[in-house]
Short mmCIF file of C-alpha atoms in Angstrom, two decimals:
data_model
loop_
_atom_site.label_atom_id
_atom_site.label_comp_id
_atom_site.label_asym_id
_atom_site.label_seq_id
_atom_site.Cartn_x
_atom_site.Cartn_y
_atom_site.Cartn_z
CA MET A 1 -0.14 -14.06 -10.70
CA GLU A 2 2.20 -15.85 -8.32
CA PHE A 3 3.01 -19.45 -9.26
CA VAL A 4 3.90 -22.38 -7.02
CA THR A 5 5.73 -25.52 -8.15
CA LEU A 6 4.86 -28.67 -6.24
CA SER A 7 7.54 -30.86 -4.69
CA LYS A 8 7.86 -33.67 -2.20
CA GLU A 9 8.36 -31.02 0.46
CA ASN A 10 5.18 -28.98 -0.14
CA LEU A 11 2.84 -31.54 -1.73
CA ALA A 12 1.02 -32.35 1.51
CA ARG A 13 0.02 -28.75 2.20
CA GLU A 14 -0.76 -27.63 -1.37
CA HIS A 15 -3.95 -28.39 -3.30
CA ILE A 16 -3.86 -29.89 -6.79
CA CYS A 17 -6.26 -27.51 -8.57
CA CYS A 18 -8.69 -29.90 -10.26
CA ALA A 19 -9.52 -31.74 -7.01
CA ILE A 20 -9.74 -29.34 -4.09
CA SER A 21 -11.04 -31.36 -1.18
CA ARG A 22 -9.97 -33.18 1.97
CA GLU A 23 -6.73 -35.15 1.85
CA SER A 24 -8.77 -38.28 2.61
CA ASP A 25 -10.80 -37.86 -0.59
CA CYS A 26 -9.84 -40.66 -2.98
CA GLN A 27 -9.34 -38.20 -5.84
CA VAL A 28 -6.87 -36.11 -3.85
CA SER A 29 -5.01 -39.01 -2.24
CA SER A 30 -4.64 -40.99 -5.48
CA LYS A 31 -3.41 -38.00 -7.48
CA LYS A 32 -0.97 -36.87 -4.80
CA ALA A 33 0.44 -40.39 -4.46
CA TRP A 34 0.88 -40.52 -8.24
CA LEU A 35 2.59 -37.12 -8.29
CA ASN A 36 4.87 -37.98 -5.41
CA ALA A 37 6.11 -41.06 -7.26
CA ARG A 38 6.70 -39.09 -10.48
CA PHE A 39 8.85 -36.26 -9.14
CA THR A 40 11.94 -38.45 -9.41
CA ASP A 41 11.05 -38.96 -13.11
CA GLY A 42 11.34 -35.23 -13.67
CA LEU A 43 7.65 -34.35 -13.48
CA VAL A 44 6.83 -30.68 -12.89
CA PHE A 45 3.49 -29.40 -11.59
CA THR A 46 3.25 -25.60 -11.50
CA LYS A 47 0.05 -23.85 -10.46
CA GLY A 48 -1.30 -20.44 -9.70
CA ASN A 49 -1.27 -19.63 -6.00
CA VAL A 50 -5.07 -19.53 -6.04
CA ARG A 51 -7.93 -21.91 -5.33
CA GLY A 52 -9.06 -23.08 -8.73
CA LYS A 53 -7.99 -24.67 -11.99
CA CYS A 54 -4.85 -22.86 -13.11
CA PHE A 55 -1.90 -25.20 -13.65
CA ILE A 56 0.45 -27.02 -16.00
CA GLU A 57 1.87 -30.51 -15.53
CA TYR A 58 4.67 -31.91 -17.69
CA ILE A 59 7.28 -34.66 -17.72
CA PRO A 60 10.18 -35.78 -19.95
CA ALA A 61 8.58 -37.62 -22.87
CA GLU A 62 10.67 -40.73 -22.23
CA ARG A 63 8.91 -41.00 -18.85
CA ALA A 64 5.45 -40.01 -20.05
CA TRP A 65 2.47 -42.24 -19.35
CA ALA A 66 1.51 -42.07 -23.01
CA PRO A 67 2.00 -44.27 -26.11
CA ILE A 68 4.29 -41.81 -27.86
CA CYS A 69 7.85 -41.63 -29.17
CA ALA A 70 9.39 -38.19 -28.63
CA PRO A 71 13.06 -38.48 -27.62
CA ASP A 72 14.38 -35.39 -25.81
CA TYR A 73 10.99 -33.65 -25.80
CA MET A 74 8.92 -32.56 -22.82
CA TYR A 75 5.40 -34.01 -22.71
CA ILE A 76 2.62 -31.82 -21.30
CA ASN A 77 0.18 -34.00 -19.36
CA CYS A 78 -2.25 -31.19 -18.71
CA LEU A 79 -2.55 -27.42 -19.15
CA TRP A 80 -5.78 -26.25 -17.57
CA VAL A 81 -6.91 -22.71 -16.83
CA SER A 82 -10.62 -22.10 -16.32
CA GLY A 83 -13.21 -20.00 -14.53
CA GLN A 84 -12.20 -16.58 -13.28
CA PHE A 85 -8.55 -17.29 -14.11
CA ALA A 86 -9.14 -17.74 -17.84
CA GLY A 87 -8.63 -14.91 -20.30
CA GLN A 88 -6.00 -13.19 -18.17
CA GLY A 89 -2.85 -14.52 -19.81
CA ASN A 90 -2.35 -17.24 -17.20
CA ALA A 91 -2.26 -20.08 -19.74
CA ASP A 92 0.33 -18.12 -21.72
CA ALA A 93 2.40 -17.58 -18.59
CA LEU A 94 2.25 -21.24 -17.57
CA LEU A 95 3.21 -22.39 -21.06
CA ALA A 96 6.06 -19.86 -21.14
CA SER A 97 7.37 -21.22 -17.83
CA CYS A 98 7.31 -24.73 -19.32
CA VAL A 99 9.20 -23.55 -22.41
CA ALA A 100 11.84 -21.81 -20.29
CA ASP A 101 12.28 -24.78 -17.97
CA SER A 102 12.41 -27.30 -20.82
CA THR A 103 14.92 -25.19 -22.75
CA GLU A 104 17.13 -24.94 -19.68
CA LYS A 105 16.97 -28.72 -19.34
CA GLY A 106 18.16 -29.17 -22.93
CA LYS A 107 14.90 -30.42 -24.42
CA LYS A 108 14.19 -30.21 -28.15
CA GLY A 109 10.65 -28.97 -27.66
CA LEU A 110 7.20 -29.70 -26.29
CA VAL A 111 4.61 -32.31 -27.21
CA ILE A 112 0.97 -32.56 -26.12
CA LEU A 113 -2.13 -34.63 -26.87
CA SER A 114 -5.11 -32.93 -28.49
CA ALA A 115 -7.76 -33.70 -31.10
CA GLU A 116 -9.09 -32.46 -34.42
CA ARG A 117 -11.57 -30.32 -32.49
CA LYS A 118 -11.89 -29.20 -28.89
CA LEU A 119 -12.77 -32.12 -26.62
CA PRO A 120 -13.14 -32.42 -22.84
CA PHE A 121 -9.95 -33.20 -20.93
CA LEU A 122 -7.73 -32.47 -23.95
CA ALA A 123 -5.78 -29.38 -24.96
CA ASP A 124 -7.64 -26.92 -27.17
CA PRO A 125 -6.18 -27.28 -30.70
CA ALA A 126 -7.01 -23.64 -31.50
CA PHE A 127 -4.88 -22.47 -28.56
CA LEU A 128 -2.03 -24.79 -29.53
CA LYS A 129 -2.00 -23.57 -33.12
CA HIS A 130 -2.06 -19.97 -31.89
CA LYS A 131 1.04 -20.70 -29.81
CA GLY A 132 2.89 -22.20 -32.78
CA PHE A 133 2.28 -25.92 -32.23
CA LEU A 134 1.97 -28.10 -35.32
CA PRO A 135 0.40 -31.55 -35.77
CA ALA A 136 3.05 -34.27 -35.60
CA ASP A 137 0.92 -37.41 -35.83
CA ARG A 138 -2.65 -38.69 -35.74
CA ALA A 139 -4.43 -41.70 -34.26
CA GLU A 140 -7.99 -43.00 -34.58
CA PRO A 141 -10.59 -41.81 -34.19
CA ASN A 142 -9.62 -38.12 -33.96
CA PHE A 143 -6.55 -37.76 -31.73
CA VAL A 144 -3.75 -35.43 -32.79
CA LEU A 145 -0.26 -35.23 -31.30
CA TYR A 146 0.96 -31.63 -31.43
CA TYR A 147 4.55 -30.51 -31.02
CA LEU A 148 6.53 -27.29 -30.66
CA PRO A 149 10.24 -27.68 -31.48
CA PHE A 150 12.52 -25.01 -30.04
CA ASP A 151 14.80 -25.21 -33.09
CA ALA A 152 13.19 -24.44 -36.45
CA ALA A 153 15.04 -27.41 -37.95
CA GLY A 154 12.99 -29.66 -35.70
CA PHE A 155 9.88 -29.05 -37.79
CA ASP A 156 11.33 -31.24 -40.52
CA SER A 157 13.19 -33.97 -38.65
CA ASP A 158 12.41 -36.53 -35.97
CA LYS A 159 8.83 -35.46 -35.38
CA PRO A 160 7.25 -36.96 -32.27
CA SER A 161 4.83 -39.76 -33.09
CA PHE A 162 2.35 -42.17 -31.63
CA LEU A 163 3.66 -45.69 -31.15
CA PRO A 164 2.90 -48.01 -34.10
CA HIS A 165 0.20 -50.09 -32.43
CA LEU A 166 -2.10 -47.04 -32.42
CA LYS A 167 -1.85 -46.65 -36.17
CA SER A 168 -2.75 -50.19 -37.24
CA SER A 169 -6.22 -50.92 -38.52
CA GLY A 170 -8.37 -52.21 -35.72
CA LEU A 171 -7.11 -53.07 -32.26
CA PRO A 172 -4.38 -55.60 -31.54
CA THR A 173 -4.98 -58.54 -29.27
CA GLU A 174 -2.10 -57.26 -27.18
CA THR A 175 -0.43 -53.89 -27.54
CA THR A 176 3.10 -55.20 -27.76
CA VAL A 177 5.83 -55.42 -30.38
CA ALA A 178 8.29 -58.27 -30.45
CA VAL A 179 11.74 -57.47 -29.08
CA GLY A 180 14.01 -56.37 -31.90
CA GLU A 181 11.18 -55.88 -34.38
CA PRO A 182 11.68 -52.54 -36.19
CA PHE A 183 9.11 -49.79 -35.84
CA THR A 184 8.27 -48.77 -39.39
CA GLY A 185 7.80 -45.15 -40.36
CA MET A 186 10.27 -43.83 -37.77
CA SER A 187 13.75 -42.41 -37.97
CA SER A 188 16.66 -44.40 -36.56
CA THR A 189 16.67 -42.16 -33.48
CA GLN A 190 12.97 -42.71 -32.86
CA ASN A 191 13.32 -46.43 -33.55
CA ALA A 192 16.01 -46.79 -30.92
CA ALA A 193 13.87 -44.96 -28.39
CA ALA A 194 10.67 -46.82 -29.25
CA GLU A 195 12.29 -50.25 -29.11
CA THR A 196 12.77 -49.80 -25.38
CA VAL A 197 9.00 -50.21 -25.05
CA SER A 198 8.98 -53.66 -26.63
CA ALA A 199 11.91 -54.83 -24.52
CA LEU A 200 10.20 -54.19 -21.19
CA PRO A 201 9.10 -57.47 -19.58
CA GLU A 202 5.71 -58.42 -18.22
CA THR A 203 3.95 -55.17 -18.98
CA SER A 204 1.56 -56.31 -21.69
CA VAL A 205 -1.86 -54.70 -21.75
CA SER A 206 -4.79 -56.68 -23.09
CA ALA A 207 -7.02 -55.25 -25.79
CA PRO A 208 -10.56 -54.16 -24.88
CA ALA A 209 -13.05 -56.96 -24.30
CA CYS A 210 -15.15 -58.02 -27.30
CA THR A 211 -18.31 -57.75 -25.24
CA GLY A 212 -19.27 -54.98 -22.87
CA PHE A 213 -17.35 -51.98 -21.58
CA THR A 214 -13.64 -51.70 -20.90
CA VAL A 215 -12.16 -48.62 -19.29
CA TYR A 216 -8.45 -47.84 -19.20
CA TYR A 217 -7.31 -45.23 -16.72
CA SER A 218 -4.53 -44.02 -14.49
CA HIS A 219 -4.20 -41.81 -11.44
CA GLN A 220 -2.51 -39.13 -13.53
CA CYS A 221 -6.02 -37.65 -13.50
CA PRO A 222 -7.69 -37.58 -10.07
CA PHE A 223 -11.28 -38.07 -11.26
CA PRO A 224 -11.19 -41.78 -12.27
CA ALA A 225 -10.43 -42.78 -8.68
CA LYS A 226 -13.94 -41.66 -7.79
CA TYR A 227 -15.87 -42.32 -10.99
CA VAL A 228 -14.56 -45.68 -12.21
CA PRO A 229 -16.06 -47.51 -9.18
CA ILE A 230 -19.33 -45.62 -9.78
CA LEU A 231 -19.37 -46.70 -13.43
CA GLU A 232 -18.54 -50.26 -12.43
CA GLU A 233 -21.45 -50.36 -9.98
CA THR A 234 -23.79 -48.80 -12.55
CA ALA A 235 -22.78 -51.43 -15.10
CA ARG A 236 -23.41 -54.18 -12.54
CA LYS A 237 -26.93 -52.88 -11.89
CA LEU A 238 -27.58 -52.75 -15.63
CA GLY A 239 -26.23 -56.25 -16.16
CA VAL A 240 -23.56 -54.92 -18.50
CA PRO A 241 -20.10 -56.55 -18.66
CA PHE A 242 -17.54 -54.05 -17.38
CA THR A 243 -13.77 -54.33 -17.07
CA ALA A 244 -11.55 -51.68 -15.50
CA VAL A 245 -7.83 -51.63 -16.29
CA ARG A 246 -5.68 -49.25 -14.27
CA PHE A 247 -2.23 -48.42 -15.58
CA GLU A 248 0.22 -48.73 -12.70
CA THR A 249 3.43 -48.02 -14.60
CA ALA A 250 4.53 -45.83 -17.49
CA GLU A 251 5.40 -48.99 -19.43
CA GLN A 252 1.83 -50.25 -19.16
CA ALA A 253 0.44 -46.86 -20.19
CA ARG A 254 2.69 -46.80 -23.25
CA ARG A 255 0.94 -49.97 -24.42
CA SER A 256 -2.50 -48.42 -24.07
CA PRO A 257 -4.91 -49.03 -26.98
CA SER A 258 -5.83 -45.33 -26.74
CA PRO A 259 -3.60 -42.23 -26.75
CA CYS A 260 -5.53 -40.93 -23.74
CA THR A 261 -4.26 -42.95 -20.77
CA SER A 262 -5.91 -40.96 -17.98
CA PHE A 263 -9.33 -42.29 -19.07
CA SER A 264 -10.57 -44.07 -22.20
CA LEU A 265 -13.84 -45.97 -22.48
CA PHE A 266 -14.37 -48.77 -25.00
CA HIS A 267 -17.49 -50.76 -25.85
CA ASP A 268 -17.38 -54.10 -27.67
CA GLY A 269 -13.74 -53.40 -28.48
CA ARG A 270 -14.40 -49.97 -29.98
CA PHE A 271 -13.26 -46.64 -28.57
CA ILE A 272 -16.19 -44.54 -27.34
CA THR A 273 -14.88 -41.53 -25.40
CA ASN A 274 -12.13 -40.07 -23.25
CA GLU A 275 -14.68 -38.05 -21.27
CA ILE A 276 -15.51 -39.40 -17.81
CA PRO A 277 -19.31 -39.81 -17.70
CA SER A 278 -21.59 -39.54 -14.71
CA ALA A 279 -23.62 -42.59 -13.70
CA ALA A 280 -26.69 -41.15 -15.45
CA LYS A 281 -24.78 -40.37 -18.63
CA PHE A 282 -23.17 -43.81 -18.61
CA GLU A 283 -26.59 -45.46 -18.29
CA LYS A 284 -27.90 -43.46 -21.26
CA LEU A 285 -24.80 -44.43 -23.22
CA ALA A 286 -25.31 -48.11 -22.41
CA VAL A 287 -28.93 -47.93 -23.58
CA SER A 288 -27.99 -46.11 -26.78
CA LEU A 289 -25.42 -48.81 -27.54
CA ASN A 290 -27.94 -51.60 -26.86
CA ALA A 291 -25.62 -52.79 -24.12
CA VAL A 292 -28.15 -53.35 -21.35
CA ARG A 293 -29.17 -56.83 -20.22
CA GLY A 294 -31.12 -58.72 -22.83
CA ALA A 295 -30.02 -56.55 -25.75
CA ASP A 296 -28.28 -58.04 -28.75
CA ARG A 297 -24.54 -57.49 -28.63
CA ALA A 298 -22.28 -57.11 -31.63
CA ASP A 299 -19.49 -59.56 -32.24
CA CYS A 300 -15.91 -58.31 -32.38
#
């Protein structure tokens, strides 16, 4: 299969695989604007020259919109091959292109978000293990950070990790760490890299609301641009408190209370899912959680 790598020069005329529609569609326009702003950060989006889901998107981990510490690694935002393009070696080819490009750029290896089992919108852990990835770190409730070091010595030193606020019991009132406060459980190299997060000004992200739904999202994924307003309107009709928090910078995303910054839904301060629900599914979820108007609500 022929592959195409997006750039500022061809972005307007190329589709973005998971949202193939008119340029005026909010999903397409939001994702393309996000991509266009990330190219200068070293983001790469390579896709099959076909109409469908067959692409890989990655960025230097230091610039990733994710609460991780992985100095000199490349972070894979998304590797998605589906439909008629699956089972033909295309995922292998896309991953191989990422390995070759990252090696040429002097990276130590790759890192990607997954889970203990296959979940929507996350990399398949079975595929990752088959390709040699190993678990580097874990975060509640079932997220796993996988990594693939290019040097065998990397399996034993300076493993990528989630930032400390994801590992504490419960959720913090604000996902920040005081400037100069050491990050425990990390090597000196990781500590130096992670401390840059705490030193960034005015990028605090509040914890999920104690009552009702809170959704955190970014335009790294095109779908929230369409579905978050739908969920917000559905919640309004149900009389359910609903707060939407969009990450507008990598620094804000790195302070996310969830490893999944493209979309994470919380209820009464507790993580529920990273899957984007339809209006009907959201309504059923609200009912099952006794969140609709008049129902008793749990305290934080």
